Coordinates of C-alpha atoms in Angstrom, one line a residue:
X1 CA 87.2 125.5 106.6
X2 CA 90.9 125.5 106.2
X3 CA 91.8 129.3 104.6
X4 CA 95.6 129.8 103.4
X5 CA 97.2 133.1 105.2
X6 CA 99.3 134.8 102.6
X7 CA 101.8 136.8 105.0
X8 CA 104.6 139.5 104.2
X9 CA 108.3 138.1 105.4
X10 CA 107.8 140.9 108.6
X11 CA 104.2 139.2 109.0
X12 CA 104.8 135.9 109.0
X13 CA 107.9 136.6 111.8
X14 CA 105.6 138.1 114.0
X15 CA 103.3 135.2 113.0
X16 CA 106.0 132.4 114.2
X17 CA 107.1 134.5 117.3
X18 CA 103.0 134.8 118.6
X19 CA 103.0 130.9 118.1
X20 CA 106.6 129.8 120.1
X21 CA 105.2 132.4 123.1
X22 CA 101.5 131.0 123.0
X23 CA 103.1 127.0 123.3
X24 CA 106.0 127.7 125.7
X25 CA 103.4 129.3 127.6
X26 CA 101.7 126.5 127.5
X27 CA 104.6 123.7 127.9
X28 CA 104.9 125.9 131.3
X29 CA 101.0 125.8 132.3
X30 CA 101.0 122.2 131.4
X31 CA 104.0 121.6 133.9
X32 CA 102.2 123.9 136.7
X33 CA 98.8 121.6 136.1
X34 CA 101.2 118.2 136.1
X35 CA 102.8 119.4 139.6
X36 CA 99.6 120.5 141.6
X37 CA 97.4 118.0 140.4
X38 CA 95.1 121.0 138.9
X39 CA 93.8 120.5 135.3
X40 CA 90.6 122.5 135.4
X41 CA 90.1 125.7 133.6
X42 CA 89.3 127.8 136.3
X43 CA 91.2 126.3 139.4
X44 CA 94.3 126.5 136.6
X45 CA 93.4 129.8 135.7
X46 CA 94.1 131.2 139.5
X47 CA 97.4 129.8 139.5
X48 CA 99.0 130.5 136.7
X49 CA 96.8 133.4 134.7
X50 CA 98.8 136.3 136.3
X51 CA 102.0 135.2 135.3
X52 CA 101.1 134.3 132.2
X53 CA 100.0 137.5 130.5
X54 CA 103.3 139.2 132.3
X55 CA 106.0 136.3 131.6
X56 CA 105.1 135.8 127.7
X57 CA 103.5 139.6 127.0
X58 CA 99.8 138.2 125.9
X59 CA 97.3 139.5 126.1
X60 CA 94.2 138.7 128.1
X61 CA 92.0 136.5 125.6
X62 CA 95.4 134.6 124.5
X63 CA 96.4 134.0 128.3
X64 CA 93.0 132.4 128.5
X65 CA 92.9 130.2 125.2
X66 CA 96.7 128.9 126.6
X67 CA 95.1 127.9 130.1
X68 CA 91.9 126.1 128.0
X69 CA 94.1 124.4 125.3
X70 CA 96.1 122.8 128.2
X71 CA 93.2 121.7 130.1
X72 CA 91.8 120.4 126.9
X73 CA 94.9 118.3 126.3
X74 CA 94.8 117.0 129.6
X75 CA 90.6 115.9 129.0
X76 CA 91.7 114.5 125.8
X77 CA 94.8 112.1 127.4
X78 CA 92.5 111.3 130.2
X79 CA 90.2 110.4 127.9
X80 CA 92.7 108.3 125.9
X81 CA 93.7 106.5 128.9
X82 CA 90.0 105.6 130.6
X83 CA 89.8 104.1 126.3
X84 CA 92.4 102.1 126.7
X85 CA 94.1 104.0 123.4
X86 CA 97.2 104.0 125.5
X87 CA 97.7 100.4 126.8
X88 CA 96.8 98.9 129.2
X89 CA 98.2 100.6 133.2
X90 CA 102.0 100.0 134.0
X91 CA 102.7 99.4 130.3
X92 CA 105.5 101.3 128.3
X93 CA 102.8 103.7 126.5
X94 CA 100.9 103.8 129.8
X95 CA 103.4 105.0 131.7
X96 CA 105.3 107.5 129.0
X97 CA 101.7 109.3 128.6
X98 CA 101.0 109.8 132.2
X99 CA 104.7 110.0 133.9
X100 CA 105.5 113.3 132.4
X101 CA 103.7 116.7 131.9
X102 CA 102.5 117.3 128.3
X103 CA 104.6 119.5 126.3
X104 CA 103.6 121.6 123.2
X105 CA 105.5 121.8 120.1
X106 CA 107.0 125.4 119.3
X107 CA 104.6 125.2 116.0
X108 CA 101.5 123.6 117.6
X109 CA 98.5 125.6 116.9
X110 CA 96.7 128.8 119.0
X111 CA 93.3 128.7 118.8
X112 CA 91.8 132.5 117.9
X113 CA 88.0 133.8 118.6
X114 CA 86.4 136.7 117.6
X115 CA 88.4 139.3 119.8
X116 CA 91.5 138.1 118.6
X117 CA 90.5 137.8 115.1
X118 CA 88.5 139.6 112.9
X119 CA 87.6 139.0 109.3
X120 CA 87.2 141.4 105.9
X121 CA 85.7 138.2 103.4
X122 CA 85.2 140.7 100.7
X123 CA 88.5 141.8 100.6
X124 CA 90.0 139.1 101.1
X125 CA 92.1 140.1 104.2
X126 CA 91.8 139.3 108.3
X127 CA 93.4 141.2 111.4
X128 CA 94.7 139.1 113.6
X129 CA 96.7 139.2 117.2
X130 CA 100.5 138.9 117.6
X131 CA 102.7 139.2 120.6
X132 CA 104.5 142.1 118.0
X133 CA 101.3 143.8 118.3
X134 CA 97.8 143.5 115.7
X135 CA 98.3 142.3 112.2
X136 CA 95.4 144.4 109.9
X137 CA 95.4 143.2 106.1
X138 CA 97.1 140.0 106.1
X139 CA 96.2 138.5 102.7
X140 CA 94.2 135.1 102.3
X141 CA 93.6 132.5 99.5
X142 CA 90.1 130.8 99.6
X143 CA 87.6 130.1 96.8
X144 CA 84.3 131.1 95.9
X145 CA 82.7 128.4 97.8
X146 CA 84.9 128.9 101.1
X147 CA 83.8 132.8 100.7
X148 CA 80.6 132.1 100.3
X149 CA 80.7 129.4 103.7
X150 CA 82.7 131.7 105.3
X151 CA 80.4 134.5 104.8
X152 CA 77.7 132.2 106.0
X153 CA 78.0 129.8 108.7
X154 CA 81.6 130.6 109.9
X155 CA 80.7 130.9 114.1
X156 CA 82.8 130.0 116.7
X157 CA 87.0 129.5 117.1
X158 CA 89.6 129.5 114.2
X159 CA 93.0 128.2 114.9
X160 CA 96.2 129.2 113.5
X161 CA 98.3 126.8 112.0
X162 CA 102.1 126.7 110.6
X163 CA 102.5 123.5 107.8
X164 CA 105.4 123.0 106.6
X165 CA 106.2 126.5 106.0
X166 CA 102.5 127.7 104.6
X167 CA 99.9 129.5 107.4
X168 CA 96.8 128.4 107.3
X169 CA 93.6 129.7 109.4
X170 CA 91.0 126.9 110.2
X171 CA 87.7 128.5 110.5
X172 CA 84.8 126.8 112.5
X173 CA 81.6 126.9 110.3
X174 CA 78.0 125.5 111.5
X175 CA 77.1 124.3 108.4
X176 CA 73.2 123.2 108.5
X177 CA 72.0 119.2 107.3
X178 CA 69.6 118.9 104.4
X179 CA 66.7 116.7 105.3
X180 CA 67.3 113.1 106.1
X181 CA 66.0 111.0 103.2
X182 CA 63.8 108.6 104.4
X183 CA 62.5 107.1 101.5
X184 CA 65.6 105.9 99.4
X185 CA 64.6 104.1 96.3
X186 CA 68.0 101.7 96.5
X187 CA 71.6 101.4 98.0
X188 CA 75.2 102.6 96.1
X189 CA 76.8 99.7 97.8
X190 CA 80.8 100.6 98.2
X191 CA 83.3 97.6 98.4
X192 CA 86.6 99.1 99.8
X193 CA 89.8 97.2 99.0
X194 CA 93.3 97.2 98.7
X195 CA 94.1 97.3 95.0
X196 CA 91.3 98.9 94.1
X197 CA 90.6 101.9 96.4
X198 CA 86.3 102.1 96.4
X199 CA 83.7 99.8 93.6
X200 CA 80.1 101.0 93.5
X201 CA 77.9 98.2 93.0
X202 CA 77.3 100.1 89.8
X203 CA 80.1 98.9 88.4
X204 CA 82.4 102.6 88.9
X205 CA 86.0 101.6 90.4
X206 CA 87.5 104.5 91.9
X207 CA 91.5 104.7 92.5
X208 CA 92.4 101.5 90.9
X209 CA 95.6 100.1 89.6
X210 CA 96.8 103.4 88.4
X211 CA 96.9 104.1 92.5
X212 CA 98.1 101.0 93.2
X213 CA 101.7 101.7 90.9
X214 CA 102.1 104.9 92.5
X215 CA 101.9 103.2 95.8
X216 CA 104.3 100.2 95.2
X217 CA 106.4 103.2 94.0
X218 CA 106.4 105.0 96.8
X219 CA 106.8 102.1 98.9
X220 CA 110.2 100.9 97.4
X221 CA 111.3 104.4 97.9
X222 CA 110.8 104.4 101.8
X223 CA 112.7 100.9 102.0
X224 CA 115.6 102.7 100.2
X225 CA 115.7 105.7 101.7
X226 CA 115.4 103.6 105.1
X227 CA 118.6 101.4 104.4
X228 CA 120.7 104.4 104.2
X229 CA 119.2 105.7 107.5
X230 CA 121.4 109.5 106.7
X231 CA 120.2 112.2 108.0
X232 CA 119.6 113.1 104.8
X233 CA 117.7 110.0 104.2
X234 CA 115.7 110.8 107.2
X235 CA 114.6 114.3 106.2
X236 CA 113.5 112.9 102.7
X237 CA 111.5 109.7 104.6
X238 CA 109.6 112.8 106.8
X239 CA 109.1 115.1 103.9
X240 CA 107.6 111.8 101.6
X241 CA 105.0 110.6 104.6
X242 CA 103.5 114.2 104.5
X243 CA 103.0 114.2 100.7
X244 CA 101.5 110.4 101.0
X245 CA 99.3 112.0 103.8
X246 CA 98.1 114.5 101.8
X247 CA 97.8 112.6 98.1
X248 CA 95.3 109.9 100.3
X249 CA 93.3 112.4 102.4
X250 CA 92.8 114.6 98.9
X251 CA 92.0 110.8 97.0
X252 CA 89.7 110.0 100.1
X253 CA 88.2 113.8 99.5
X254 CA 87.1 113.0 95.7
X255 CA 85.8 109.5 96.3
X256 CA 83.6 110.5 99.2
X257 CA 82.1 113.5 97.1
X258 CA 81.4 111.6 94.2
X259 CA 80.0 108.8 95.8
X260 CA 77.9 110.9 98.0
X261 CA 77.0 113.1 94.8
X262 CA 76.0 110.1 93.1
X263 CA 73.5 109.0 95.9
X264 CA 71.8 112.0 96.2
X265 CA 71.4 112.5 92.7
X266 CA 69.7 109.2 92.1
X267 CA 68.0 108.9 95.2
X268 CA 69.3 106.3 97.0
X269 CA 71.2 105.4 100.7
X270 CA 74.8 104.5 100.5
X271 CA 75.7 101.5 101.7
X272 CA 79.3 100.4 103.2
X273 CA 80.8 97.8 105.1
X274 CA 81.4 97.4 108.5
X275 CA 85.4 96.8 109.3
X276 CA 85.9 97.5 112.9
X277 CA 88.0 95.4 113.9
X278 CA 89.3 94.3 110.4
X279 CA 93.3 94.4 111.4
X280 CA 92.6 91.6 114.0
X281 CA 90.7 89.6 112.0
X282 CA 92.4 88.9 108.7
X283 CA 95.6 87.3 108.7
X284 CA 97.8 88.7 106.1
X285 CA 101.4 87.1 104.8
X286 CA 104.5 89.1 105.7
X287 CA 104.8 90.9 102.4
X288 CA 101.1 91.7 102.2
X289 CA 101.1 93.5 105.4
X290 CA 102.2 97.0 104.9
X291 CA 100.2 96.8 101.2
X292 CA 96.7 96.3 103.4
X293 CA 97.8 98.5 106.4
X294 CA 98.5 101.4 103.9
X295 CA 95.3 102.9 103.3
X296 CA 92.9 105.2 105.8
X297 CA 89.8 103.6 104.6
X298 CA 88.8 104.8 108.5
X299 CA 89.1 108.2 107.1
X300 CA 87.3 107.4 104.1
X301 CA 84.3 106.1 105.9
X302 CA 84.2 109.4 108.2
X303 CA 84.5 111.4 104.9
X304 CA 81.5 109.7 103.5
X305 CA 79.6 110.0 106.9
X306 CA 79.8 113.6 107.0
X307 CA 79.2 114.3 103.5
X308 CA 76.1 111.9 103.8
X309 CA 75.4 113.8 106.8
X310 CA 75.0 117.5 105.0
X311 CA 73.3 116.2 101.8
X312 CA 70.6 114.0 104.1
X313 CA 71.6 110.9 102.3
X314 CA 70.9 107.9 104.5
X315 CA 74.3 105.2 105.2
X316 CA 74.0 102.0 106.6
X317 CA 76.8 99.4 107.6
X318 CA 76.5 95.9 106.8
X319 CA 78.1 92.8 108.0
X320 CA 81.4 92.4 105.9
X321 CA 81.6 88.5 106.3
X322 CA 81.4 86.5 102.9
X323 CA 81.0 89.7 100.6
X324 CA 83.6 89.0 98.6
X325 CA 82.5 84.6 98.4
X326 CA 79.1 84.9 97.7
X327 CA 77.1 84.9 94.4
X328 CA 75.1 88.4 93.8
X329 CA 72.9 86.3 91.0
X330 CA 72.1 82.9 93.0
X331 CA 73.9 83.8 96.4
X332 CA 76.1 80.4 96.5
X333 CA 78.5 80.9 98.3
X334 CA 82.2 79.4 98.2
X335 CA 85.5 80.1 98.4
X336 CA 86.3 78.9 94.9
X337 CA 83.9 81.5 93.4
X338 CA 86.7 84.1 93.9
X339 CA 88.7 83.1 91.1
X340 CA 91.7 85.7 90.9
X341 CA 91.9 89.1 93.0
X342 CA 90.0 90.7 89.6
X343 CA 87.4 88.3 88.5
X344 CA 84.5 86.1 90.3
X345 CA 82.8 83.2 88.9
X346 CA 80.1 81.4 90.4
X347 CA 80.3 77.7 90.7
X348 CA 77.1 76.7 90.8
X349 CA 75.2 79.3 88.5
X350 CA 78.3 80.3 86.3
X351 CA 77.5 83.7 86.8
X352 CA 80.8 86.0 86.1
X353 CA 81.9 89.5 87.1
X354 CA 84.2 91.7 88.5
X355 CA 85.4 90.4 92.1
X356 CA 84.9 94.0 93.7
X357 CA 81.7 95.0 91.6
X358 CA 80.1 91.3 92.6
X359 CA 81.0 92.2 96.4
X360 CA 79.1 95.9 96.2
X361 CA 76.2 94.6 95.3
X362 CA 76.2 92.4 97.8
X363 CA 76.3 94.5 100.1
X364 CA 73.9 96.9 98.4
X365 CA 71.2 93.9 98.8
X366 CA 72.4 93.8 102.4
X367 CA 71.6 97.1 103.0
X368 CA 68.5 97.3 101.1
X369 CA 67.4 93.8 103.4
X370 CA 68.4 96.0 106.6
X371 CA 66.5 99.0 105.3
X372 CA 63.3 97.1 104.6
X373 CA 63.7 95.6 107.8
X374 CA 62.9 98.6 110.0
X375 CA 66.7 99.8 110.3
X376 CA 67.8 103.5 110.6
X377 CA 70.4 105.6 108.7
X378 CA 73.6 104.7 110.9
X379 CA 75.5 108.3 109.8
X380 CA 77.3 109.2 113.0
X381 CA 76.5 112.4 114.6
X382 CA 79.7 114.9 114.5
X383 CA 81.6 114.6 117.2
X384 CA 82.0 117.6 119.0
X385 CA 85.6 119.2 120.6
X386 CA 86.5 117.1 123.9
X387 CA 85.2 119.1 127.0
X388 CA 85.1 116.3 129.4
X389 CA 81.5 114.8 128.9
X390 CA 80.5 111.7 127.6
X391 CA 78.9 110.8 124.4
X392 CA 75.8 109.8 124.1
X393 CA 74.9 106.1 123.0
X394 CA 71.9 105.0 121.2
X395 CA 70.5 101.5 122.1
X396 CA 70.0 99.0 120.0
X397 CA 66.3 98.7 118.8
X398 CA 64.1 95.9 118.0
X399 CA 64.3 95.9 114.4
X400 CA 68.2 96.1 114.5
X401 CA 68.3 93.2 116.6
X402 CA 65.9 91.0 114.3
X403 CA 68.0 92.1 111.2
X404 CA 71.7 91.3 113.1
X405 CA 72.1 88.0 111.1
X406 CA 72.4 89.8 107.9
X407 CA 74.4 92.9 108.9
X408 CA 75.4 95.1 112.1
X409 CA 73.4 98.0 113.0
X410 CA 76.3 100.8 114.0
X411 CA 75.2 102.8 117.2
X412 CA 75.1 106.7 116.7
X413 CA 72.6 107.5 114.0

């Protein structure tokens, strides 16, 4: 749950300064771990704990969380490496990542728990740490719904974050899942494309061409700005990325809710496809490339997941091959059935409709053929904080294998 601090001037300077000593304390852990080969909490914690707490002023429970972000940084490139997220050994990336200890940006956040940090929801204040000494009554924004979670399920770490000049406190909450539903009457089938954002296979397009403008716009702004290559220029460029970041992430927000909404109030599963992989495969002309590479439809699908998840509505990938070709009246299926980017119709029934709304309910009979086929919900489990461990897999069963010709059965449900 991400909570707005609402700091005095003297606040939000004690604020910064707790920040720059919690990271150069850890740029200097991170070095000490990098030299002796030690990146375990407690062997790292005899080496460096001491010094710590005397060289930056913290205090015990901060010294700590400094010693376990490092270590967690370390489990997390490791874990990046073994991936191969990194390239491949001896390459460029390979060897940048692993040549040099991992440094910590002055404004990087400082994880808080309970002794560190202590919340009045009512009154809309927390009390909170600093290397200047404890903060009491610094002022928060939240809603009535983030009160109300907060009051509830917030358990755990929050971490203290600095964003482009705002403070922000990210609370943990254990929110618990409705029941699964096992029973769906149908599928919302989703087609996800590039002009148009998110289709239902009831006929809903979500960010359409409106998006699309705004987009184009945005992108002829970057090239500009990019030709003049001015510092100037530069700041601009860094200040427009974060406010695309956040206009998609808030889009991706609203689509996932309503179509999540919209599944639970009729009853049904959700259906969406499967595009792992989908960079590699398609083969895009130069000026089409940074149009289709634009959009986090990764980060869509995660928001549906979760949603799904807590409401107990049941998601199931399909097979995204031919969607977009095939018939949803007769199920011919031909390349010239895909008249324009906007409009299919069908060669050999004359069926016509809305490319994108003809693809979603394709893949809403997909589904519905995978459901009836023995197949499970394929929401993945939330993926907990890196600690070192391995995830756990599910194997494929019986019925997902019979039903693999007609769609892909995701592992992790």
């Amino acid at each position: 749950m991400q909570v707005r601090l609402l700091p005095t001037s003297e606040q939000a300077a004690a604020l910064a300064a707790t920040l720059s000593a919690c990271n150069e304390a850890a740029t200097w852990v991170s070095r000490v771990a990098f030299d002796e080969k030690v990146k375990k909490n407690f062997p790292l914690r005899k080496l460096v704990y001491g010094e710590v707490k005397a060289r930056w002023a913290l205090g015990a429970q901060a010294a700590q969380h400094v010693i376990k972000k490092t270590c967690d940084a370390y489990a997390t490139l490791k874990a990046n490496l073994e991936a191969g997220n990194l390239g491949q050994p001896g390459s460029k990336r390979y060897r940048k990542a692993t040549e040099k200890p991992i440094a910590f940006r002055p404004e990087g956040a400082q994880p808080y728990d309970d002794r560190m940090l202590s919340w009045q929801i009512t009154e809309g204040r927390v009390s909170v740490w600093t290397v200047c000494g404890r903060l009491k009554g610094v002022a928060f924004a939240a809603s009535a719904e983030q009160l109300a979670t907060l009051a509830l399920y917030r358990k755990g770490e929050s971490d203290l974050v600095c964003r482009d000049g705002m403070w922000f406190l990210l609370a943990t909450c254990e929110v618990p899942e409705a029941p699964p539903n096992t029973g769906p009457v149908d599928f919302l089938g989703v087609d996800l494309g590039v002009v148009n954002i998110a289709t239902t296979s009831d006929g809903e397009i979500m960010a359409g061409r409106e998006l699309s403008r705004i987009r184009n716009r945005e992108r002829e702004l970057r090239t500009k700005l990019k030709k003049k290559n001015t510092p100037s220029a530069k700041r601009r460029l860094k200040k427009r990325r974060r406010k695309e970041t956040r206009r998609a992430r808030d889009i991706n927000h609203k689509i996932a809710k309503h179509v999540v909404a919209e599944a639970e109030r009729t009853g049904r599963g959700i259906a969406l496809e499967d595009l792992t992989g989908i960079r590699e495969r398609v083969r895009l002309a130069k000026p089409q490339r940074a149009t289709h590479s634009s959009w986090s439809f990764a980060q869509l699908g995660s928001f549906i997941a979760y949603k799904a998840r807590r409401a107990g509505v049941p998601v199931v990938y399909v097979d995204a091959a031919y969607t977009s070709r095939t018939c949803a009246e007769c199920g011919h299926i031909d390349r010239a059935n895909r008249v324009s980017q906007a409009w299919f119709a069908c060669r050999s029934c004359g069926f016509v409709d809305h490319a994108d709304r003809n693809g979603s309910r394709n893949i809403r009979a997909r589904a519905w053929e995978l459901w009836r086929c023995g197949a499970s919900s394929t929401v993945p489990a939330p993926r907990p904080r890196w600690r070192g461990g391995v995830g756990r897999k599910r194997s494929i069963t019986a019925s997902d294998a019979r039903c693999a010709s007609r769609g892909s059965i995701v592992p992790g449900g």
